[in-house]
Short mmCIF file of C-alpha atoms in Angstrom, two decimals:
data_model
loop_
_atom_site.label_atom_id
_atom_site.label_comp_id
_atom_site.label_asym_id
_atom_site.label_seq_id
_atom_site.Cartn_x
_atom_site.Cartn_y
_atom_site.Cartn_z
CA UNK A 1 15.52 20.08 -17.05
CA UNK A 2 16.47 16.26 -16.19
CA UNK A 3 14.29 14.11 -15.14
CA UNK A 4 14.29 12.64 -11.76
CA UNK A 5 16.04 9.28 -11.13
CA UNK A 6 13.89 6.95 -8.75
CA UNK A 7 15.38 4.45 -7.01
CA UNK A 8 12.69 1.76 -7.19
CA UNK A 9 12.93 -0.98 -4.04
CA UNK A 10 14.73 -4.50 -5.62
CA UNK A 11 12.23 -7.48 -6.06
CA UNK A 12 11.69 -9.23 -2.82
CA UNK A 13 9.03 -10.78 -1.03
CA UNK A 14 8.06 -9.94 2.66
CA UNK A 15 5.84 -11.90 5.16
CA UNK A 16 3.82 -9.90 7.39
CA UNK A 17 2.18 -10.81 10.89
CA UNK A 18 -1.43 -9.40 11.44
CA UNK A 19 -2.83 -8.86 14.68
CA UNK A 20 -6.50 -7.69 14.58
CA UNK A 21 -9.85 -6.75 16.69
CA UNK A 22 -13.33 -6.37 15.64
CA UNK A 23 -16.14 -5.99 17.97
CA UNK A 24 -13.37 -6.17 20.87
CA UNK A 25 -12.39 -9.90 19.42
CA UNK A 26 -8.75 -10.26 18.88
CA UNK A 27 -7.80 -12.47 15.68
CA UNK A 28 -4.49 -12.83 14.02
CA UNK A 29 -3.58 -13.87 10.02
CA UNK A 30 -0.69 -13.58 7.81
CA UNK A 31 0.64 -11.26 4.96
CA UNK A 32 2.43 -11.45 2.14
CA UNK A 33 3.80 -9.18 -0.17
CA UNK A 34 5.76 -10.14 -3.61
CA UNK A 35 7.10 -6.91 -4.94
CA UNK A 36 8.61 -8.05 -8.90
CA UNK A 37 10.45 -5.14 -11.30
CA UNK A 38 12.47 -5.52 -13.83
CA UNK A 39 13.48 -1.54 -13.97
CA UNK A 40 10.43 -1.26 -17.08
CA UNK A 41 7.74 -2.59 -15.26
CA UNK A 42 6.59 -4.19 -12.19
CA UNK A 43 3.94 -6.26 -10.23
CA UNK A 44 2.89 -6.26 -6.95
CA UNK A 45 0.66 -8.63 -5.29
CA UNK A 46 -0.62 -8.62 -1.62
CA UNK A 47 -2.18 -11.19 -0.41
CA UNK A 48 -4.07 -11.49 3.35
CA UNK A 49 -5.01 -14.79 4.75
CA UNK A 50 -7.08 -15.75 7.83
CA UNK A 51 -7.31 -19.82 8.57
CA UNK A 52 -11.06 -20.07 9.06
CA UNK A 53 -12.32 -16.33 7.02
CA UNK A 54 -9.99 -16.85 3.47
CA UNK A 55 -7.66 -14.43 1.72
CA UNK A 56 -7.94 -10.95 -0.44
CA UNK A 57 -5.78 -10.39 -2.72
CA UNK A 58 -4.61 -7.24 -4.20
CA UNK A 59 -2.46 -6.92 -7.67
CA UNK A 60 -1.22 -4.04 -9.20
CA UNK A 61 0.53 -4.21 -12.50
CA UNK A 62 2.12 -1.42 -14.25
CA UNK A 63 5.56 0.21 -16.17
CA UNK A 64 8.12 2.15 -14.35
CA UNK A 65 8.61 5.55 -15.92
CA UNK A 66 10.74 8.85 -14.62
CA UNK A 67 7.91 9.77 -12.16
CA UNK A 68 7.65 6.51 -10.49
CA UNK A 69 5.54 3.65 -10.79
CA UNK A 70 2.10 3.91 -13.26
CA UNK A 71 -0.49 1.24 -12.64
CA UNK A 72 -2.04 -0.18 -15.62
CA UNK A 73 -4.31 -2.43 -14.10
CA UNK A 74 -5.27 -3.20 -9.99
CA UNK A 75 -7.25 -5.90 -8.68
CA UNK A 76 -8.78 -7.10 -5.83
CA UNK A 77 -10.15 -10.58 -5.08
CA UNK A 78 -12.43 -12.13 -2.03
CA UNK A 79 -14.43 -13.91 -3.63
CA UNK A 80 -14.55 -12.87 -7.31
CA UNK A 81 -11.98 -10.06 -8.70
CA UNK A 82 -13.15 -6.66 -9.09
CA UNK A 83 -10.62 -4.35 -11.18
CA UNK A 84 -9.79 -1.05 -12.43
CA UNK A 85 -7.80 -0.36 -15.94
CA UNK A 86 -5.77 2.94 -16.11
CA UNK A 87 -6.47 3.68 -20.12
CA UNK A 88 -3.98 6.41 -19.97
CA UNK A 89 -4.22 7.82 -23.75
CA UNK A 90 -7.85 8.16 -22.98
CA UNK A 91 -7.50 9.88 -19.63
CA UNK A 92 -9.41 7.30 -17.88
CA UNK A 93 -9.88 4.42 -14.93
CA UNK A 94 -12.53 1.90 -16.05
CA UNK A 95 -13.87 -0.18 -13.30
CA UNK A 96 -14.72 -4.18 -14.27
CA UNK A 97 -17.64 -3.21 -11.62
CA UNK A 98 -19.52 -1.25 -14.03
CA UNK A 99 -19.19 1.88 -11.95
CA UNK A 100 -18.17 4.95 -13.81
CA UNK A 101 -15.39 5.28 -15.03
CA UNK A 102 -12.98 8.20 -13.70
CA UNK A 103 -10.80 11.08 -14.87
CA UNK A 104 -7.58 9.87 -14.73
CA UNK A 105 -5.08 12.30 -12.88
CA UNK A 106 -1.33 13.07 -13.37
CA UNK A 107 0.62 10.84 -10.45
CA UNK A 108 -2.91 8.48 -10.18
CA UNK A 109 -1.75 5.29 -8.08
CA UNK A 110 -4.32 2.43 -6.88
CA UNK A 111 -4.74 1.98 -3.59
CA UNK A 112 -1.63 -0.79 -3.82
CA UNK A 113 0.57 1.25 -5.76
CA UNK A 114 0.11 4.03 -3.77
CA UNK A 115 2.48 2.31 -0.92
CA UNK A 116 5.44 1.41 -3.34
CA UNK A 117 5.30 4.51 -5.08
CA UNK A 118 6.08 6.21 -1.44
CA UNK A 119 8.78 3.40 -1.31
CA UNK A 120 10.21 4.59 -4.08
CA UNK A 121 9.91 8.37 -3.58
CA UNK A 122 11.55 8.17 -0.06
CA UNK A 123 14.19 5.69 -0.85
CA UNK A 124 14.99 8.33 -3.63
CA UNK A 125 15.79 11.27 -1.54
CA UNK A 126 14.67 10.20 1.66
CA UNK A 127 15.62 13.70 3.31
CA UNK A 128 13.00 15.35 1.66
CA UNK A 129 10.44 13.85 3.51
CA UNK A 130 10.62 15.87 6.99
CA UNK A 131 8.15 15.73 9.19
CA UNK A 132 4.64 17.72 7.76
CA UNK A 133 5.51 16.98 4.22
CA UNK A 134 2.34 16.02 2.44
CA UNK A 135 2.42 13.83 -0.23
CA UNK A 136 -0.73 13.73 -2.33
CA UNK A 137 -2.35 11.11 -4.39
CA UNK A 138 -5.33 10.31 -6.94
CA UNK A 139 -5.62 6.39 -5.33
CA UNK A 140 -7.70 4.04 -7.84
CA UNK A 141 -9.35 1.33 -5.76
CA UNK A 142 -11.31 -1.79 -7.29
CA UNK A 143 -14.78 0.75 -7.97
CA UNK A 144 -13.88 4.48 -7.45
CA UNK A 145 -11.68 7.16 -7.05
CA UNK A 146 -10.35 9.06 -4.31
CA UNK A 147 -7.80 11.67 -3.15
CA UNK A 148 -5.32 10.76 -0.66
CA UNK A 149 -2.95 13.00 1.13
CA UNK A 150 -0.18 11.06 3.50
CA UNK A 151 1.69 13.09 5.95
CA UNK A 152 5.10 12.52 6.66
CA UNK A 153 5.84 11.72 10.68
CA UNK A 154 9.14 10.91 12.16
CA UNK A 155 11.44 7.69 11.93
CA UNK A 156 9.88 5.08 14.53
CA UNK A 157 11.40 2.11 16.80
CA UNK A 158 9.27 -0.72 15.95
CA UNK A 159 8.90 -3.98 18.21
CA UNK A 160 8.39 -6.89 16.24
CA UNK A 161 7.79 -10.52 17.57
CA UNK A 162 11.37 -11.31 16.44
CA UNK A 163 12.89 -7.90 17.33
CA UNK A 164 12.97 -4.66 16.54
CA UNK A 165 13.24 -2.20 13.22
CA UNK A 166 12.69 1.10 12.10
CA UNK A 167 10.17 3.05 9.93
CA UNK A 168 9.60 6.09 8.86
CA UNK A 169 5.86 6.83 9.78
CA UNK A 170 3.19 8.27 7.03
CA UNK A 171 -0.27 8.81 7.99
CA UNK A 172 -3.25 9.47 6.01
CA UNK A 173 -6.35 10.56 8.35
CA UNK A 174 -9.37 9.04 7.60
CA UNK A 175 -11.42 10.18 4.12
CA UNK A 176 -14.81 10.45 5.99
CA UNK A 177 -16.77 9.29 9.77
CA UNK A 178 -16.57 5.62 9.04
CA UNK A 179 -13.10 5.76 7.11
CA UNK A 180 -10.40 4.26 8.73
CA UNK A 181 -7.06 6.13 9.42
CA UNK A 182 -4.06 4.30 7.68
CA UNK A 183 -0.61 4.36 8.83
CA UNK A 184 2.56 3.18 7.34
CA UNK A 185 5.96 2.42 8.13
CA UNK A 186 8.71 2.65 5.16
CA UNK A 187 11.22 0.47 6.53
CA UNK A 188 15.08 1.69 5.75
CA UNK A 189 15.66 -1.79 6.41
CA UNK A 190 14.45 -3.11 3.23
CA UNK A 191 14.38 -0.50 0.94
CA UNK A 192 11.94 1.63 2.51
CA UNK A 193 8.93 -1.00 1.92
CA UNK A 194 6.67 -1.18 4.16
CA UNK A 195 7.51 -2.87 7.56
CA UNK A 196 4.13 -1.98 9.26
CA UNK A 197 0.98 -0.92 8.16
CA UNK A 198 -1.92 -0.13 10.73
CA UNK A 199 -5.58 0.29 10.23
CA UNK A 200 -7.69 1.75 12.65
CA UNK A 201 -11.67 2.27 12.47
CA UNK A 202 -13.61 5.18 14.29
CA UNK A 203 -14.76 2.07 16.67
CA UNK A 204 -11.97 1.37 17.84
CA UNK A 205 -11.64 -1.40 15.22
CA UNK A 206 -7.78 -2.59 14.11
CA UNK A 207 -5.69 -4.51 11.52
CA UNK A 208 -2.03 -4.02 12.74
CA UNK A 209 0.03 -5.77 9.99
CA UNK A 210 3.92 -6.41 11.10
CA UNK A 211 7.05 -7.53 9.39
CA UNK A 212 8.29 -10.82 9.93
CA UNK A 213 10.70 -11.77 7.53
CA UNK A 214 12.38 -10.93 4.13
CA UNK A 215 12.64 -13.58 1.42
CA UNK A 216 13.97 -14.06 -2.15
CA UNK A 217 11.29 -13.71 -4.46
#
C-alpha cells in the first residue's frame, strides 16, 4: 500500500497580535512565526515578545518523512534554553533538563510541531477532518511527555484588527484542573497554518494570539 502524500504548508513567516489578561489585567505583545522546509526537512521557530516582560522562544527542528513532520530536536528559551532530543533509533526523548527521558511513540510531535503537523494533515485532505474527529498526539515539551487529543470543530469567521478570515477550529480540553484549554485555528488562507491560537486558564486567565500579516520568509 502507498504511502500517503502530505502536502506540507510553503515557507512563510506570519506575525501574530496577542491580546492577554492575567489577574483581570489586560496586556498585549506580538508573535511571530517563521515556518522554513525544504520538502526533507524543516524548522520552525516561534517567538513571543512583550515590551517590558521579554520573549520565549520555541524551535522545533526536524525531517519531513511520508507521515508528516518528525522533530529531532525542540527548544524553548526565557531565559536559558531547555530542550528535548527525539533519539529515534533508540526509542527515546532526552530532556537537556535532566528529567527522564521518555518512550518515544509512533507520530510523537513537540508541543510546536504538534500545530504544523495538523497544518499539514488538514491541508492534505482537509475533508477528513469533520467535526468530532480526534486527532491524537504523543506532544514532547522542553521536560516531559504528554498525550494530546485535538478535536476537530467547524470552519470559523474570524475578526481580526485588519479584517476578517477563516479557520477551521481544533480544540484540545485541558490535560488536568490548572491546565489550560488550547484552541486553534488552521487558516485555509495560508495553508492551513495557524491564524489564531487561544489559551484559556481555569481562572479565567487568556492569551488570544491573532493573525496580522503574512510575509516572505
Amino acid at each position: 500500500m502507498a504511502a500517503a502524500v502530505h502536502t506540507v504548508p510553503a515557507p512563510v513567516r506570519i506575525k501574530y497580535d496577542i491580546q492577554g489578561e492575567v489577574k483581570g489585567f489586560p496586556y498585549s505583545a506580538n508573535a511571530e512565526l517563521l515556518w522554513l522546509q525544504d520538502g526533507k526537512t524543516y524548522d520552525a521557530r516561534l517567538e513571543i515578545s512583550h515590551f517590558l516582560l521579554g520573549s520565549r522562544v520555541q524551535t522545533s527542528k526536524g525531517l519531513i518523512s511520508a507521515q508528516g513532520l518528525e522533530p529531532i530536536r525542540f527548544g524553548d528559551k526565557v531565559r536559558s534554553e531547555v530542550a528535548a532530543h527525539f533519539e529515534r533509533d533508540k526509542g527515546k526523548v532526552i530532556f537537556s533538563a535532566n528529567t527522564p527521558d521518555a518512550d518515544l511513540l509512533p507520530g510523537a510531535q513537540d508541543q510546536l510541531s504538534v500545530l504544523l503537523q495538523i497544518s499539514t494533515l488538514v491541508g492534505s485532505d482537509p475533508a477528513r477532518y469533520i467535526r468530532g474527529t480526534q486527532v491524537p498526539f504523543q506532544a514532547i515539551g522542553p521536560r516531559s511527555a504528554e498525550n494530546w487529543v485535538f478535536t476537530a470543530g467547524e470552519l470559523e469567521k474570524i475578526t481580526l484588527h485588519n479584517g476578517e478570515t477563516t479557520g477551521l477550529k481544533f480544540t484540545r480540553p485541558p490535560m488536568s484542573e490548572f491546565e489550560p484549554r488550547l484552541e486553534v485555528w488552521f487558516g485555509p488562507d495560508v495553508g492551513y497554518l495557524p491564524v489564531r491560537v487561544r489559551l484559556t486558564q481555569s481562572n479565567g486567565d487568556f492569551v488570544d494570539q491573532l493573525w496580522r500579516t503574512t510575509q516572505k520568509p
